[in-house]
Coordinates of C-alpha atoms in Angstrom, one line a residue:
X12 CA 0.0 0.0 0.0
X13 CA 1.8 3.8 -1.4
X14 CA 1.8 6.7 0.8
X15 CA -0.7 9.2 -0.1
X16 CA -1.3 12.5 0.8
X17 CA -4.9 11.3 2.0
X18 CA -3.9 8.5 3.9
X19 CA -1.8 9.6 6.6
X20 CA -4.2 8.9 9.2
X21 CA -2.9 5.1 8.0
X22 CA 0.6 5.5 9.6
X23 CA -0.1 3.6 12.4
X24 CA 2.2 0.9 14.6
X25 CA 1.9 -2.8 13.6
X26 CA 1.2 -4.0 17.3
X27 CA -1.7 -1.8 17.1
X28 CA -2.9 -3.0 13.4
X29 CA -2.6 -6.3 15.0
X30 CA -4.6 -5.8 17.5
X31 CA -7.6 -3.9 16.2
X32 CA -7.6 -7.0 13.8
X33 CA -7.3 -9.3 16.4
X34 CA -9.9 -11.8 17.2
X35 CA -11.5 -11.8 21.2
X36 CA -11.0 -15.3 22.9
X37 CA -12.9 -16.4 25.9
X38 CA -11.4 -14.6 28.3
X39 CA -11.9 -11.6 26.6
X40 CA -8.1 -11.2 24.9
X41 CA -6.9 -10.3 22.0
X42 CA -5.6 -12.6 19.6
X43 CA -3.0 -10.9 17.3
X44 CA -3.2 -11.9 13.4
X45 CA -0.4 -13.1 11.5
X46 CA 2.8 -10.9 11.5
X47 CA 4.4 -11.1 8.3
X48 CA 4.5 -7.5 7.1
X49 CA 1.9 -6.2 4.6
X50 CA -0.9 -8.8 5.7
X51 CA -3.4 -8.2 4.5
X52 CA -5.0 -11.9 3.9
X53 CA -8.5 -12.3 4.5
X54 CA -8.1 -16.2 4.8
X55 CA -9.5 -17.2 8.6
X56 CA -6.5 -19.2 9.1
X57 CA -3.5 -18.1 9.9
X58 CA -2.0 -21.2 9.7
X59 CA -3.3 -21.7 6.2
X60 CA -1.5 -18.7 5.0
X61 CA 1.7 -19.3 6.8
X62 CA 1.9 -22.5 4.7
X63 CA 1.0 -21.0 1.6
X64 CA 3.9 -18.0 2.1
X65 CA 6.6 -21.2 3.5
X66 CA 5.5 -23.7 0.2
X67 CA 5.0 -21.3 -2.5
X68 CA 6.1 -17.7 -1.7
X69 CA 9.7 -17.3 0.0
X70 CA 11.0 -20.4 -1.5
X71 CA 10.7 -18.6 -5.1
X72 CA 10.9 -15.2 -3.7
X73 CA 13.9 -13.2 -5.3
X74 CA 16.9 -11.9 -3.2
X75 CA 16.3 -8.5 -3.7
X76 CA 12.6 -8.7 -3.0
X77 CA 13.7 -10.5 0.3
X78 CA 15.9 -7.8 1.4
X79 CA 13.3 -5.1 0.5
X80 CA 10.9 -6.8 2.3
X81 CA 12.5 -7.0 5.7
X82 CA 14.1 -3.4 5.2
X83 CA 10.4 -2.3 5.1
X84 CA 9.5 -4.2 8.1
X85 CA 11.3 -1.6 10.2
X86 CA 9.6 1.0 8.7
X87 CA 6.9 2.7 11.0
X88 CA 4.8 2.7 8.1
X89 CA 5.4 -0.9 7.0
X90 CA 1.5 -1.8 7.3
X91 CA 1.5 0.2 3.9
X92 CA 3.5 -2.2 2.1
X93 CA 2.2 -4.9 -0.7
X94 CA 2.5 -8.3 0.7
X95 CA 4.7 -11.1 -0.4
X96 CA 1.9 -13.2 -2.1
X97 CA 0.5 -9.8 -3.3
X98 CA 4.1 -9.5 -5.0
X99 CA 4.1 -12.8 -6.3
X100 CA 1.1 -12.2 -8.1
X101 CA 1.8 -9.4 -9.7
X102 CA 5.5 -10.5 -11.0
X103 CA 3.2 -13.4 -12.6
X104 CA 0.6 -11.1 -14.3
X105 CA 2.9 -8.7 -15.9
X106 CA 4.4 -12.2 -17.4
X107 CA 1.6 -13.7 -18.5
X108 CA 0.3 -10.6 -20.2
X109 CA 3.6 -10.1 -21.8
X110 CA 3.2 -6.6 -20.2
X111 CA 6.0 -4.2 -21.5
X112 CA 5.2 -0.3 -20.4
X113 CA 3.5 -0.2 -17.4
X114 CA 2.4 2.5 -14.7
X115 CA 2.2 2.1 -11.3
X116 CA 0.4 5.1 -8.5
X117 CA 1.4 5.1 -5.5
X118 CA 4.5 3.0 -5.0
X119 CA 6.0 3.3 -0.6
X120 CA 9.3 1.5 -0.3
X121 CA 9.1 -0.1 -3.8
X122 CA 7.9 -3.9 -3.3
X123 CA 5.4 -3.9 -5.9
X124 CA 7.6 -1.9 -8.0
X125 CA 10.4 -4.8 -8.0
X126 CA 7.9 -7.0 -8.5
X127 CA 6.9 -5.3 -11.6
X128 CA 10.2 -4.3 -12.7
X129 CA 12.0 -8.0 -12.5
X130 CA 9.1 -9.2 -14.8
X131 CA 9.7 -7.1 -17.7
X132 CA 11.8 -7.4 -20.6
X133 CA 15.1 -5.5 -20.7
X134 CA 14.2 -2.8 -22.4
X135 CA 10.2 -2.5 -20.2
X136 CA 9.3 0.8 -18.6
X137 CA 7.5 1.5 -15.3
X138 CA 5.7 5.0 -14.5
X139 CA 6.5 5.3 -10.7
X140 CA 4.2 8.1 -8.7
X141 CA 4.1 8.7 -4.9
X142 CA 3.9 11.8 -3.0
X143 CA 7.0 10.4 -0.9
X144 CA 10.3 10.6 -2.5
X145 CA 11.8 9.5 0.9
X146 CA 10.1 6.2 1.6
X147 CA 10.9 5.1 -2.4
X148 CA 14.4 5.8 -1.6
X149 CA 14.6 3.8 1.1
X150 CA 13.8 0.9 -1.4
X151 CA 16.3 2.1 -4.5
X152 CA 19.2 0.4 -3.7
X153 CA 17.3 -3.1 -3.5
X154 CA 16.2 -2.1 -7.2
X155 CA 19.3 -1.1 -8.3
X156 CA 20.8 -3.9 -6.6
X157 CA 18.3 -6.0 -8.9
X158 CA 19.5 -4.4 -11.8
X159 CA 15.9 -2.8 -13.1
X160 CA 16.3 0.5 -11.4
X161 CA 16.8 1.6 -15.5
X162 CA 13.1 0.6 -16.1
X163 CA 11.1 2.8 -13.4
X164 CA 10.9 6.3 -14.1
X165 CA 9.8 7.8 -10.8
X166 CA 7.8 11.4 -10.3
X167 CA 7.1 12.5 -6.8
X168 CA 4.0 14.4 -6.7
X169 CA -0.1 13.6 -6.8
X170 CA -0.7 11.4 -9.7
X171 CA -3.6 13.1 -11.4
X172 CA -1.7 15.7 -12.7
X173 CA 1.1 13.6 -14.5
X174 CA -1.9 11.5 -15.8
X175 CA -3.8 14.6 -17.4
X176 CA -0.6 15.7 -18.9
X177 CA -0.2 12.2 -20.6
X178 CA -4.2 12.0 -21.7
X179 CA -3.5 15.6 -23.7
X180 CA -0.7 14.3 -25.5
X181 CA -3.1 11.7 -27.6
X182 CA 0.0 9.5 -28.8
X183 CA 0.1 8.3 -25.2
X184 CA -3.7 7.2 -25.7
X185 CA -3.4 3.0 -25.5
X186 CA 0.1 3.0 -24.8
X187 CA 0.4 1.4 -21.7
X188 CA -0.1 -2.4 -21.3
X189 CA -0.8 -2.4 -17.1
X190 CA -1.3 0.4 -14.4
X191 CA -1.3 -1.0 -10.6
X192 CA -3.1 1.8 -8.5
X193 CA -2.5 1.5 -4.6
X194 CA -3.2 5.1 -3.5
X195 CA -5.6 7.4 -2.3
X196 CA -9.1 5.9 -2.5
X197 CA -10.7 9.1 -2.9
X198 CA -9.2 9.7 -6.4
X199 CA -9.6 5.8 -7.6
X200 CA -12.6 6.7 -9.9
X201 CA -10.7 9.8 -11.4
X202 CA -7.7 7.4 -12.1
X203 CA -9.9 4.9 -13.5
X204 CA -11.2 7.1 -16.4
X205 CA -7.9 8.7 -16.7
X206 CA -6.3 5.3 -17.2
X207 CA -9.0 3.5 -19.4
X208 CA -7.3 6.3 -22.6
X209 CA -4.1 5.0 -21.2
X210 CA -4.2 1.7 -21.1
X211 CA -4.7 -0.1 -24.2
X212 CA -7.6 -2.0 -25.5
X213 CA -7.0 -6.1 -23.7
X214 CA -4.4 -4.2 -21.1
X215 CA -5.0 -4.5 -17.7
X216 CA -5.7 -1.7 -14.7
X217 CA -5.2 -3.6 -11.2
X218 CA -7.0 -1.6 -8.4
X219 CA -5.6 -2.6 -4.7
X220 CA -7.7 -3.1 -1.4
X221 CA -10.8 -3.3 -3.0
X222 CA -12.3 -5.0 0.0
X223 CA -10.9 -2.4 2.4
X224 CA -10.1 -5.1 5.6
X225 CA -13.6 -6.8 5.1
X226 CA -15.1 -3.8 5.7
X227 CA -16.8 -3.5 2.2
X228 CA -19.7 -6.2 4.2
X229 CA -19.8 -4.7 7.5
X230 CA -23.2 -2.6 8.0
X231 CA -22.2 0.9 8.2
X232 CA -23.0 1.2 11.9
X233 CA -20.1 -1.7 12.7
X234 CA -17.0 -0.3 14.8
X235 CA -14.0 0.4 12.7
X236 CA -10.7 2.1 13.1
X237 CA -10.6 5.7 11.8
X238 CA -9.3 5.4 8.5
X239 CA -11.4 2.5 7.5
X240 CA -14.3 4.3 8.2
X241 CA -13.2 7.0 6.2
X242 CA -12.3 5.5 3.0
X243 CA -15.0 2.6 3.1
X244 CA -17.8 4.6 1.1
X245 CA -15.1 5.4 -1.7
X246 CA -14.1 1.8 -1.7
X247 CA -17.8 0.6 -2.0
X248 CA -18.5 3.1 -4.7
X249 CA -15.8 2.0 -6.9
X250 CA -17.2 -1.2 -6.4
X251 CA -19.9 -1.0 -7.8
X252 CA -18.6 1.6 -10.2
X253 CA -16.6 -1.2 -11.6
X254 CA -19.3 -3.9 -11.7
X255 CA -21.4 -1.7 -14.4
X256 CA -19.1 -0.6 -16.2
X257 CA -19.0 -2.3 -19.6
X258 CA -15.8 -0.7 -20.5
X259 CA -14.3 -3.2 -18.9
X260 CA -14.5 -6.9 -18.1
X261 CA -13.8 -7.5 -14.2
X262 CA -12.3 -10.3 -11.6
X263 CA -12.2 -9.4 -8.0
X264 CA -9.6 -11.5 -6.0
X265 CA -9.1 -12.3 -2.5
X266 CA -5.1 -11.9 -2.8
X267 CA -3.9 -9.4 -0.4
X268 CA -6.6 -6.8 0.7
X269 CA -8.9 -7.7 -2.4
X270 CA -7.1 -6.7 -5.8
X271 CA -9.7 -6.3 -8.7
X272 CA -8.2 -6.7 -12.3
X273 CA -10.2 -4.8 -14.9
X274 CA -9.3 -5.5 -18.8
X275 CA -10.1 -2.9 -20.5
X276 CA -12.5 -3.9 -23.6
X277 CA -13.9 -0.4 -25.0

């Protein structure tokens, strides 16, 4: 998850996270969730996604990823980050889709970014935004490290007006085979129909924590930390903003915090 301008309220300490997500026992405890860094998994085992990061996740997890992902677990902010199976997805994706210029808003320490970046060819491009210069920086020299720091072209600033700028120059229209947006959930709608003239026509925009912590079926009056709360509504409404939009054909996933791939079709 990228640091956003409208998300600062998010920059809270993991042994809280933990336990606000905790569930109560008998005695009235609570039980902390899983620890790895970036968990997000809405599976009701912890056990069950412990086995599927030790069978199928670290074993083929790169070095470089590795070393990014336990430099951002000392990070105050590390809730933020993209998980490891998150990671693992997405380096498969951009493969499979033979992805080559890509865009990615809202970027933290950079773990989706290397994921993103180690999947493309040589000569593939990333579009790096994030309001926070510092916290990519903090990542760089796992990605250079990795030898793909040539491929990411990063702007620090708010996204929308870097993406305006690229839908008035109209040889940028369809240019881009895959946007990953993990930022401000207010402003998901105006990327959306910024990045459906930007991505091309069987590309892919993948739209992160699109079931906001579970909270997306809680009733409204449920308790909820702060910044759930808050950014619930604009979750829901992209939601269902997505689900009739015929613009695009949709598959919302339980990886991470809820991902929802939309290929664009119109």
């Amino acid at each position: 998850m990228a640091t956003t301008a409208t998300e600062a309220t998010k920059t809270t300490a993991p042994a809280r996270e933990q336990q606000a997500n905790g569930n109560g026992n008998g005695n009235g405890e609570q039980k902390t969730r899983h620890s790895e860094v970036g968990h997000k998994s809405l599976l009701k085992s912890d056990d069950l996604y412990q086995y599927i990061l030790d069978t199928s996740v670290y074993p083929r997890e790169p070095e470089s990823m590795k070393e990014l992902r336990e430099i951002t677990a000392k990070h105050p902010w590390n809730l933020m980050t993209t998980s490891a199976d998150e990671g693992q997805f997405l380096n498969m994706l951009i493969k499979l889709i033979g992805a080559k210029k890509t865009m990615e808003i809202g970027v933290y320490t950079g773990y989706s970014l290397l994921a993103t970046a180690l999947a493309l060819p040589e000569d593939g491009t990333i579009l790096a935004m994030d309001i926070n210069r510092e916290n990519y920086e903090l990542g760089l020299p796992c990605i250079n490290k990795a030898g793909v720091g040539h491929k990411i072209d990063f702007r620090e600033g708010p996204a929308l007006p870097v993406l305006d700028d690229l839908v008035a120059d109209k040889e940028q229209h369809g240019s881009f085979d895959f946007a990953f947006v993990d930022a401000d959930k207010d402003n998901y709608l105006s990327y959306h129909e910024r990045l459906l003239k930007l991505v091309r026509p069987g590309g892919l925009i993948g739209y992160d924590n699109t079931l906001w912590n579970g909270s997306v079926v809680l009733p409204d009056d449920a308790p909820m930390r702060k910044y759930i709360r808050f950014y619930r509504d604009f979750v829901l409404a992209l939601n269902s903003a997505l689900a009739a939009d015929d613009r695009v054909e949709i598959c919302q996933l339980p990886v991470g915090d809820g991902v929802t791939l939309c290929r664009r079709v119109k």
